[in-house]
């Protein structure tokens, strides 16, 4: 199956190159045909740059390296756009991650200067507590901390997480935070407590600060206390009270709001603390994922996305983590990962221009959405995970570039993290 995944990833890169817009020496991408060019990590060029770096690393095709660098130059040119947020996924912090990665890989000082400038602008926009109304990983402090660390700015990372010490609210299970300007408290990676926990624990590890780690553990304890699928599984509602119940599913399974993302935080806590309870929780997340029925489309709204953020590719990320970290049960993890790759292969549109995916919106007619280029819902994120699957099944190191929100894997029996 590795050959199928590799070919599909190759075709997905080719489709990305076919979608690129040339502007002198730079390349840029629209998220999809009816959107404007986006320079950010979530849907835009910064995420595509990181995917192209992975493709260059794996395939050794200089066209991919050239496209990554030209794309990074477009990202650099957009850093001073006044409409940008400071945030990780929709703003400058994520752009800095891509610029730093491209500058480091290709020895490009333009990218490295732009990465530093982007973080300087992020720092200058800080009001002493936050950057905007959102206070989580996707749009707020937690994500900025993770992005700053990956771009080499430990001081900014520490500055970003310290407000969580002052704003935590005690709960029966631990602590949580008001993450948006409305009452619901969210619990998972993208918008909730476990994304904040991941940032606190990551910065604690980098700085040696016990107060940050203690707060991270209290936040994780709150979410663990909300598990509704024990003792074998782990499934926590999206939020309490439910945020926008007319639109948002109460339970999900992906990286953003479900056990595929929850397990990433638990993996990091296991590596930092050596406490077996986190490995037990990782096992519970795995049980829930593998018994949920995904990637089958069991009902409208259950599993409509192929991408990383809330779809099949994000679960593939977790399955490959499992395969590397638990070699004694590697066959089961490999089989589940292969099931996910098979589903991505079946759902791909492949023609002379390459491979791409359309997600589905069950609340609209027609429900099939146009293919996207970016990380969250499109080719960039999917091809990154297909390449990683190919590499780990062949016994090769995984990613070329670490991704914020996805801790590196642990080798079996070790607390050290590797690519």
Tab-separated table of C-alpha atoms in Angstrom, residues 3-404:
chain	number	residue	atom	x	y	z
A	3	UNK	CA	3.434	2.440	-3.308
A	4	UNK	CA	-0.212	3.485	-3.738
A	5	UNK	CA	0.124	6.187	-1.072
A	6	UNK	CA	3.372	7.418	-2.598
A	7	UNK	CA	1.881	7.659	-6.091
A	8	UNK	CA	-1.189	9.431	-4.740
A	9	UNK	CA	1.008	11.903	-2.848
A	10	UNK	CA	3.043	12.506	-5.997
A	11	UNK	CA	-0.106	13.174	-8.019
A	12	UNK	CA	-1.394	15.478	-5.279
A	13	UNK	CA	1.798	17.555	-5.440
A	14	UNK	CA	1.519	17.775	-9.199
A	15	UNK	CA	-2.030	19.099	-8.897
A	16	UNK	CA	-0.807	21.722	-6.418
A	17	UNK	CA	1.858	22.870	-8.848
A	18	UNK	CA	-0.785	23.120	-11.567
A	19	UNK	CA	-2.854	25.440	-9.331
A	20	UNK	CA	-0.022	27.835	-8.555
A	21	UNK	CA	-0.226	31.477	-9.630
A	22	UNK	CA	3.058	32.994	-10.807
A	23	UNK	CA	3.989	36.540	-9.838
A	24	UNK	CA	7.511	37.219	-10.997
A	25	UNK	CA	9.795	35.044	-8.896
A	26	UNK	CA	7.109	33.922	-6.432
A	27	UNK	CA	4.226	31.449	-6.406
A	28	UNK	CA	0.925	31.707	-4.555
A	29	UNK	CA	-2.251	29.668	-4.233
A	30	UNK	CA	-5.929	30.273	-3.717
A	31	UNK	CA	-7.586	27.938	-1.182
A	32	UNK	CA	-10.008	27.021	-3.992
A	33	UNK	CA	-11.080	28.539	-7.282
A	34	UNK	CA	-13.584	31.017	-5.843
A	35	UNK	CA	-11.325	32.369	-3.040
A	36	UNK	CA	-8.581	34.992	-2.970
A	37	UNK	CA	-4.944	34.116	-2.355
A	38	UNK	CA	-4.353	33.298	1.318
A	39	UNK	CA	-0.826	33.434	2.814
A	40	UNK	CA	-1.611	31.628	6.076
A	41	UNK	CA	-1.007	28.165	7.522
A	42	UNK	CA	-4.563	26.845	7.817
A	43	UNK	CA	-5.903	27.213	4.270
A	44	UNK	CA	-3.173	29.065	2.464
A	45	UNK	CA	0.323	29.321	1.065
A	46	UNK	CA	2.245	28.808	4.315
A	47	UNK	CA	0.746	25.342	4.761
A	48	UNK	CA	1.433	24.528	1.109
A	49	UNK	CA	5.074	25.575	1.516
A	50	UNK	CA	5.505	23.055	4.342
A	51	UNK	CA	3.852	20.320	2.270
A	52	UNK	CA	6.162	21.076	-0.653
A	53	UNK	CA	9.162	20.826	1.677
A	54	UNK	CA	7.963	17.338	2.627
A	55	UNK	CA	7.568	16.440	-1.045
A	56	UNK	CA	11.058	17.723	-1.859
A	57	UNK	CA	12.506	15.814	1.086
A	58	UNK	CA	10.862	12.536	0.041
A	59	UNK	CA	10.887	12.616	-3.756
A	60	UNK	CA	14.069	14.636	-4.249
A	61	UNK	CA	12.464	16.535	-7.130
A	62	UNK	CA	13.998	19.999	-7.356
A	63	UNK	CA	10.764	21.366	-8.846
A	64	UNK	CA	9.158	20.837	-5.454
A	65	UNK	CA	11.978	22.583	-3.620
A	66	UNK	CA	11.860	25.480	-6.056
A	67	UNK	CA	8.077	25.778	-5.642
A	68	UNK	CA	8.434	25.683	-1.847
A	69	UNK	CA	10.964	28.505	-1.868
A	70	UNK	CA	9.024	30.602	-4.387
A	71	UNK	CA	5.891	30.057	-2.317
A	72	UNK	CA	7.765	31.128	0.803
A	73	UNK	CA	8.782	34.347	-0.950
A	74	UNK	CA	5.101	35.078	-1.573
A	75	UNK	CA	4.410	34.463	2.117
A	76	UNK	CA	7.277	36.804	3.030
A	77	UNK	CA	5.840	39.532	0.822
A	78	UNK	CA	2.495	39.287	2.652
A	79	UNK	CA	3.790	39.590	6.232
A	80	UNK	CA	2.907	43.284	6.510
A	81	UNK	CA	-0.648	42.862	5.201
A	82	UNK	CA	-2.664	44.856	7.738
A	83	UNK	CA	-5.634	42.490	7.512
A	84	UNK	CA	-3.672	39.593	8.995
A	85	UNK	CA	-4.186	38.261	12.492
A	86	UNK	CA	-1.200	37.495	14.690
A	87	UNK	CA	-2.390	33.911	15.203
A	88	UNK	CA	-0.846	30.552	14.338
A	89	UNK	CA	-3.304	29.137	11.843
A	90	UNK	CA	-4.936	32.264	10.339
A	91	UNK	CA	-2.045	34.701	10.808
A	92	UNK	CA	1.572	35.785	11.097
A	93	UNK	CA	2.750	33.244	13.668
A	94	UNK	CA	1.998	30.377	11.293
A	95	UNK	CA	3.539	32.249	8.399
A	96	UNK	CA	6.694	32.603	10.504
A	97	UNK	CA	6.773	28.804	10.983
A	98	UNK	CA	6.737	28.223	7.223
A	99	UNK	CA	9.235	31.007	6.542
A	100	UNK	CA	11.636	29.716	9.190
A	101	UNK	CA	11.363	26.169	7.818
A	102	UNK	CA	11.974	27.271	4.232
A	103	UNK	CA	14.786	29.610	5.195
A	104	UNK	CA	16.508	26.919	7.230
A	105	UNK	CA	16.113	24.175	4.629
A	106	UNK	CA	17.183	26.233	1.627
A	107	UNK	CA	19.591	28.631	3.350
A	108	UNK	CA	17.467	31.584	2.263
A	109	UNK	CA	18.102	34.731	4.283
A	110	UNK	CA	15.053	36.497	2.808
A	111	UNK	CA	12.789	33.899	4.405
A	112	UNK	CA	14.661	33.941	7.716
A	113	UNK	CA	14.471	37.737	7.938
A	114	UNK	CA	10.770	37.649	7.087
A	115	UNK	CA	10.156	35.025	9.796
A	116	UNK	CA	11.835	37.243	12.400
A	117	UNK	CA	9.910	40.284	11.154
A	118	UNK	CA	6.614	38.375	11.349
A	119	UNK	CA	7.299	37.439	14.978
A	120	UNK	CA	8.340	41.015	15.788
A	121	UNK	CA	4.970	42.175	14.493
A	122	UNK	CA	3.230	39.501	16.564
A	123	UNK	CA	5.088	40.626	19.688
A	124	UNK	CA	4.238	44.280	19.045
A	125	UNK	CA	0.505	43.451	18.817
A	126	UNK	CA	0.356	41.791	22.262
A	127	UNK	CA	-1.817	43.704	24.763
A	128	UNK	CA	-0.379	42.036	27.858
A	129	UNK	CA	-2.915	39.221	27.922
A	130	UNK	CA	-3.964	38.222	24.405
A	131	UNK	CA	-4.041	39.143	20.731
A	132	UNK	CA	-7.765	38.962	19.969
A	133	UNK	CA	-11.049	37.643	21.339
A	134	UNK	CA	-9.938	34.030	20.866
A	135	UNK	CA	-7.752	32.466	23.529
A	136	UNK	CA	-6.899	29.004	22.207
A	137	UNK	CA	-4.642	27.177	19.746
A	138	UNK	CA	-6.153	27.948	16.359
A	139	UNK	CA	-6.536	31.701	16.742
A	140	UNK	CA	-5.046	32.730	20.068
A	141	UNK	CA	-2.198	32.585	22.575
A	142	UNK	CA	-1.620	28.826	22.619
A	143	UNK	CA	-1.018	28.638	18.902
A	144	UNK	CA	1.219	31.707	18.924
A	145	UNK	CA	3.356	30.026	21.581
A	146	UNK	CA	3.728	26.866	19.494
A	147	UNK	CA	4.528	28.833	16.353
A	148	UNK	CA	7.084	31.017	18.134
A	149	UNK	CA	8.869	27.947	19.479
A	150	UNK	CA	9.101	26.307	16.062
A	151	UNK	CA	10.386	29.568	14.590
A	152	UNK	CA	13.066	29.869	17.275
A	153	UNK	CA	11.606	32.547	19.595
A	154	UNK	CA	11.389	31.040	23.074
A	155	UNK	CA	10.811	34.412	24.763
A	156	UNK	CA	7.671	35.061	22.700
A	157	UNK	CA	6.430	31.537	23.384
A	158	UNK	CA	6.770	32.070	27.115
A	159	UNK	CA	5.128	35.488	26.891
A	160	UNK	CA	2.156	33.950	25.059
A	161	UNK	CA	1.380	31.228	27.620
A	162	UNK	CA	1.924	33.164	30.845
A	163	UNK	CA	-1.565	34.775	30.740
A	164	UNK	CA	-3.089	31.306	31.143
A	165	UNK	CA	-1.684	31.259	34.690
A	166	UNK	CA	-3.794	34.318	35.549
A	167	UNK	CA	-6.982	33.407	33.694
A	168	UNK	CA	-7.605	29.737	34.532
A	169	UNK	CA	-10.985	28.949	36.088
A	170	UNK	CA	-11.289	26.126	38.597
A	171	UNK	CA	-13.673	23.283	37.667
A	172	UNK	CA	-14.664	20.106	39.515
A	173	UNK	CA	-12.068	18.202	37.497
A	174	UNK	CA	-9.251	20.739	37.201
A	175	UNK	CA	-9.180	24.037	35.290
A	176	UNK	CA	-10.299	25.440	31.965
A	177	UNK	CA	-10.449	28.762	30.177
A	178	UNK	CA	-12.924	31.037	28.420
A	179	UNK	CA	-11.679	30.583	24.860
A	180	UNK	CA	-14.186	32.703	22.944
A	181	UNK	CA	-16.467	35.675	23.685
A	182	UNK	CA	-19.470	33.406	24.348
A	183	UNK	CA	-20.235	31.094	27.293
A	184	UNK	CA	-19.327	27.602	25.995
A	185	UNK	CA	-16.076	26.093	27.238
A	186	UNK	CA	-14.478	23.919	24.574
A	187	UNK	CA	-12.389	20.886	25.439
A	188	UNK	CA	-10.274	19.745	22.501
A	189	UNK	CA	-7.235	20.667	20.400
A	190	UNK	CA	-8.213	23.396	17.941
A	191	UNK	CA	-10.386	25.615	20.095
A	192	UNK	CA	-10.275	24.250	23.617
A	193	UNK	CA	-8.520	23.150	26.748
A	194	UNK	CA	-6.297	20.426	25.294
A	195	UNK	CA	-4.796	22.815	22.741
A	196	UNK	CA	-3.902	25.175	25.589
A	197	UNK	CA	-2.528	22.238	27.572
A	198	UNK	CA	-0.353	21.245	24.631
A	199	UNK	CA	1.111	24.750	24.424
A	200	UNK	CA	1.676	25.010	28.189
A	201	UNK	CA	3.387	21.619	28.315
A	202	UNK	CA	5.505	22.340	25.235
A	203	UNK	CA	6.767	25.636	26.661
A	204	UNK	CA	7.232	24.025	30.083
A	205	UNK	CA	9.451	21.407	28.483
A	206	UNK	CA	11.482	24.078	26.679
A	207	UNK	CA	11.902	26.351	29.724
A	208	UNK	CA	11.873	23.911	32.638
A	209	UNK	CA	9.016	25.831	34.274
A	210	UNK	CA	7.099	23.610	36.672
A	211	UNK	CA	4.280	26.147	37.111
A	212	UNK	CA	3.405	25.856	33.434
A	213	UNK	CA	3.492	22.061	33.547
A	214	UNK	CA	1.345	21.964	36.710
A	215	UNK	CA	-1.257	24.151	34.995
A	216	UNK	CA	-1.141	21.939	31.901
A	217	UNK	CA	-1.815	18.872	34.031
A	218	UNK	CA	-4.755	20.602	35.734
A	219	UNK	CA	-6.237	21.492	32.346
A	220	UNK	CA	-5.837	17.943	31.097
A	221	UNK	CA	-7.467	16.636	34.268
A	222	UNK	CA	-10.570	18.714	33.542
A	223	UNK	CA	-10.968	17.134	30.109
A	224	UNK	CA	-10.231	13.609	31.334
A	225	UNK	CA	-12.986	14.002	33.924
A	226	UNK	CA	-15.468	14.629	31.097
A	227	UNK	CA	-14.885	11.304	29.323
A	228	UNK	CA	-18.217	9.687	28.404
A	229	UNK	CA	-16.865	6.455	26.886
A	230	UNK	CA	-14.802	4.899	29.661
A	231	UNK	CA	-13.271	2.655	30.746
A	232	UNK	CA	-12.215	1.343	27.321
A	233	UNK	CA	-12.693	4.445	25.177
A	234	UNK	CA	-12.261	8.201	25.325
A	235	UNK	CA	-14.904	10.548	23.933
A	236	UNK	CA	-15.560	14.040	25.283
A	237	UNK	CA	-18.214	16.445	23.967
A	238	UNK	CA	-17.189	19.351	21.775
A	239	UNK	CA	-18.114	21.943	24.419
A	240	UNK	CA	-20.276	22.691	27.463
A	241	UNK	CA	-22.761	24.213	27.104
A	242	UNK	CA	-22.810	23.115	23.473
A	243	UNK	CA	-21.428	25.788	21.144
A	244	UNK	CA	-23.773	26.487	18.199
A	245	UNK	CA	-25.692	23.196	18.491
A	246	UNK	CA	-27.555	23.888	15.258
A	247	UNK	CA	-24.236	23.651	13.359
A	248	UNK	CA	-21.672	21.820	15.495
A	249	UNK	CA	-21.769	18.077	16.171
A	250	UNK	CA	-21.803	17.198	19.866
A	251	UNK	CA	-19.117	14.532	19.335
A	252	UNK	CA	-16.350	14.345	16.795
A	253	UNK	CA	-13.299	12.150	16.181
A	254	UNK	CA	-10.748	14.245	14.283
A	255	UNK	CA	-7.649	16.264	15.136
A	256	UNK	CA	-9.632	19.425	15.822
A	257	UNK	CA	-12.317	18.293	18.282
A	258	UNK	CA	-11.912	14.586	18.969
A	259	UNK	CA	-9.656	11.768	20.128
A	260	UNK	CA	-7.351	11.975	17.094
A	261	UNK	CA	-6.260	15.366	18.442
A	262	UNK	CA	-6.684	14.573	22.150
A	263	UNK	CA	-4.130	11.799	21.824
A	264	UNK	CA	-1.517	14.313	20.623
A	265	UNK	CA	-1.671	16.168	23.929
A	266	UNK	CA	-1.652	12.915	25.885
A	267	UNK	CA	1.384	11.737	23.894
A	268	UNK	CA	3.306	14.852	24.886
A	269	UNK	CA	2.329	14.549	28.554
A	270	UNK	CA	3.414	10.894	28.513
A	271	UNK	CA	6.808	11.893	27.118
A	272	UNK	CA	7.288	14.707	29.636
A	273	UNK	CA	6.039	13.011	32.804
A	274	UNK	CA	6.629	9.305	32.234
A	275	UNK	CA	3.266	8.739	33.959
A	276	UNK	CA	1.513	5.596	32.709
A	277	UNK	CA	-1.930	7.225	32.994
A	278	UNK	CA	-1.262	9.117	29.765
A	279	UNK	CA	-0.402	5.941	27.898
A	280	UNK	CA	-3.683	4.477	29.155
A	281	UNK	CA	-5.545	7.498	27.806
A	282	UNK	CA	-3.736	7.171	24.473
A	283	UNK	CA	-4.934	3.560	24.338
A	284	UNK	CA	-8.481	4.702	25.091
A	285	UNK	CA	-8.382	7.297	22.297
A	286	UNK	CA	-7.120	4.604	19.935
A	287	UNK	CA	-9.918	2.253	20.965
A	288	UNK	CA	-12.538	4.921	20.258
A	289	UNK	CA	-11.043	5.823	16.890
A	290	UNK	CA	-10.810	2.238	15.695
A	291	UNK	CA	-14.334	1.349	16.915
A	292	UNK	CA	-16.097	4.511	15.708
A	293	UNK	CA	-16.806	3.293	12.188
A	294	UNK	CA	-14.672	5.898	10.451
A	295	UNK	CA	-13.725	6.406	7.660
A	296	UNK	CA	-17.122	5.057	6.560
A	297	UNK	CA	-19.769	7.711	5.952
A	298	UNK	CA	-22.245	6.238	8.433
A	299	UNK	CA	-24.648	9.190	8.428
A	300	UNK	CA	-24.729	12.771	7.134
A	301	UNK	CA	-22.325	14.900	9.111
A	302	UNK	CA	-20.535	11.981	10.749
A	303	UNK	CA	-17.465	11.887	8.498
A	304	UNK	CA	-17.593	14.239	5.523
A	305	UNK	CA	-13.986	15.426	5.342
A	306	UNK	CA	-10.822	13.923	3.854
A	307	UNK	CA	-8.493	16.564	5.286
A	308	UNK	CA	-6.270	16.885	8.330
A	309	UNK	CA	-8.191	19.268	10.560
A	310	UNK	CA	-11.376	17.257	10.977
A	311	UNK	CA	-11.027	14.401	8.520
A	312	UNK	CA	-9.387	11.180	7.460
A	313	UNK	CA	-5.851	12.507	6.953
A	314	UNK	CA	-5.744	13.770	10.538
A	315	UNK	CA	-6.643	10.311	11.825
A	316	UNK	CA	-3.978	8.848	9.530
A	317	UNK	CA	-1.482	11.077	11.352
A	318	UNK	CA	-2.484	9.478	14.639
A	319	UNK	CA	-2.447	5.951	13.197
A	320	UNK	CA	1.122	6.433	11.965
A	321	UNK	CA	2.122	7.739	15.404
A	322	UNK	CA	0.716	4.539	16.848
A	323	UNK	CA	2.560	2.411	14.335
A	324	UNK	CA	5.913	3.991	15.250
A	325	UNK	CA	5.426	4.212	19.012
A	326	UNK	CA	3.905	0.755	19.570
A	327	UNK	CA	5.857	-1.661	17.378
A	328	UNK	CA	4.625	-4.724	19.283
A	329	UNK	CA	1.130	-4.036	17.970
A	330	UNK	CA	2.327	-2.524	14.728
A	331	UNK	CA	0.234	-4.747	12.479
A	332	UNK	CA	-3.072	-3.486	13.904
A	333	UNK	CA	-1.976	0.135	13.624
A	334	UNK	CA	-0.656	-0.441	10.113
A	335	UNK	CA	-3.894	-2.106	9.050
A	336	UNK	CA	-5.967	0.808	10.324
A	337	UNK	CA	-3.647	3.316	8.665
A	338	UNK	CA	-3.944	1.345	5.426
A	339	UNK	CA	-7.736	1.410	5.706
A	340	UNK	CA	-7.534	5.203	5.878
A	341	UNK	CA	-5.179	5.379	2.898
A	342	UNK	CA	-7.509	3.094	0.925
A	343	UNK	CA	-10.383	5.464	1.662
A	344	UNK	CA	-8.371	8.500	0.572
A	345	UNK	CA	-7.408	6.680	-2.622
A	346	UNK	CA	-11.027	5.770	-3.335
A	347	UNK	CA	-12.243	9.323	-2.795
A	348	UNK	CA	-9.520	11.060	-4.823
A	349	UNK	CA	-10.179	12.580	-8.214
A	350	UNK	CA	-7.193	11.665	-10.398
A	351	UNK	CA	-6.634	12.812	-13.971
A	352	UNK	CA	-3.935	14.339	-16.144
A	353	UNK	CA	-3.610	17.355	-13.812
A	354	UNK	CA	-2.983	15.192	-10.738
A	355	UNK	CA	-4.955	14.144	-7.640
A	356	UNK	CA	-7.230	16.193	-5.366
A	357	UNK	CA	-10.141	15.727	-2.978
A	358	UNK	CA	-13.607	17.239	-2.550
A	359	UNK	CA	-15.150	17.312	0.888
A	360	UNK	CA	-18.884	17.171	1.538
A	361	UNK	CA	-21.256	19.544	3.318
A	362	UNK	CA	-24.382	17.635	4.259
A	363	UNK	CA	-26.247	20.854	5.131
A	364	UNK	CA	-26.005	22.194	1.566
A	365	UNK	CA	-27.352	21.111	-1.818
A	366	UNK	CA	-25.323	20.235	-3.770
A	367	UNK	CA	-23.103	19.054	-0.965
A	368	UNK	CA	-19.853	18.348	-2.793
A	369	UNK	CA	-17.389	21.181	-2.184
A	370	UNK	CA	-14.665	22.320	-4.605
A	371	UNK	CA	-11.189	20.828	-4.068
A	372	UNK	CA	-8.942	22.834	-1.760
A	373	UNK	CA	-5.209	23.375	-1.955
A	374	UNK	CA	-4.318	24.031	1.683
A	375	UNK	CA	-3.418	22.124	4.831
A	376	UNK	CA	-6.655	21.965	6.797
A	377	UNK	CA	-9.120	20.654	4.225
A	378	UNK	CA	-7.061	20.093	1.111
A	379	UNK	CA	-4.140	18.667	-0.779
A	380	UNK	CA	-1.303	20.084	1.289
A	381	UNK	CA	-2.369	18.354	4.475
A	382	UNK	CA	-3.387	15.111	2.797
A	383	UNK	CA	-0.208	14.654	0.773
A	384	UNK	CA	1.890	15.359	3.852
A	385	UNK	CA	0.289	12.432	5.671
A	386	UNK	CA	0.458	10.144	2.624
A	387	UNK	CA	4.204	10.791	2.391
A	388	UNK	CA	4.635	10.136	6.094
A	389	UNK	CA	2.677	6.861	5.830
A	390	UNK	CA	4.908	5.797	2.937
A	391	UNK	CA	8.057	6.567	4.883
A	392	UNK	CA	7.196	4.973	8.213
A	393	UNK	CA	5.910	1.782	6.580
A	394	UNK	CA	9.321	1.519	4.896
A	395	UNK	CA	11.152	2.093	8.176
A	396	UNK	CA	12.272	5.614	7.231
A	397	UNK	CA	12.172	8.739	9.424
A	398	UNK	CA	8.842	10.511	9.101
A	399	UNK	CA	8.506	14.240	8.524
A	400	UNK	CA	11.088	16.728	7.341
A	401	UNK	CA	9.416	19.527	9.333
A	402	UNK	CA	7.576	19.296	12.646
A	403	UNK	CA	4.044	20.683	12.582
A	404	UNK	CA	2.577	22.813	15.395
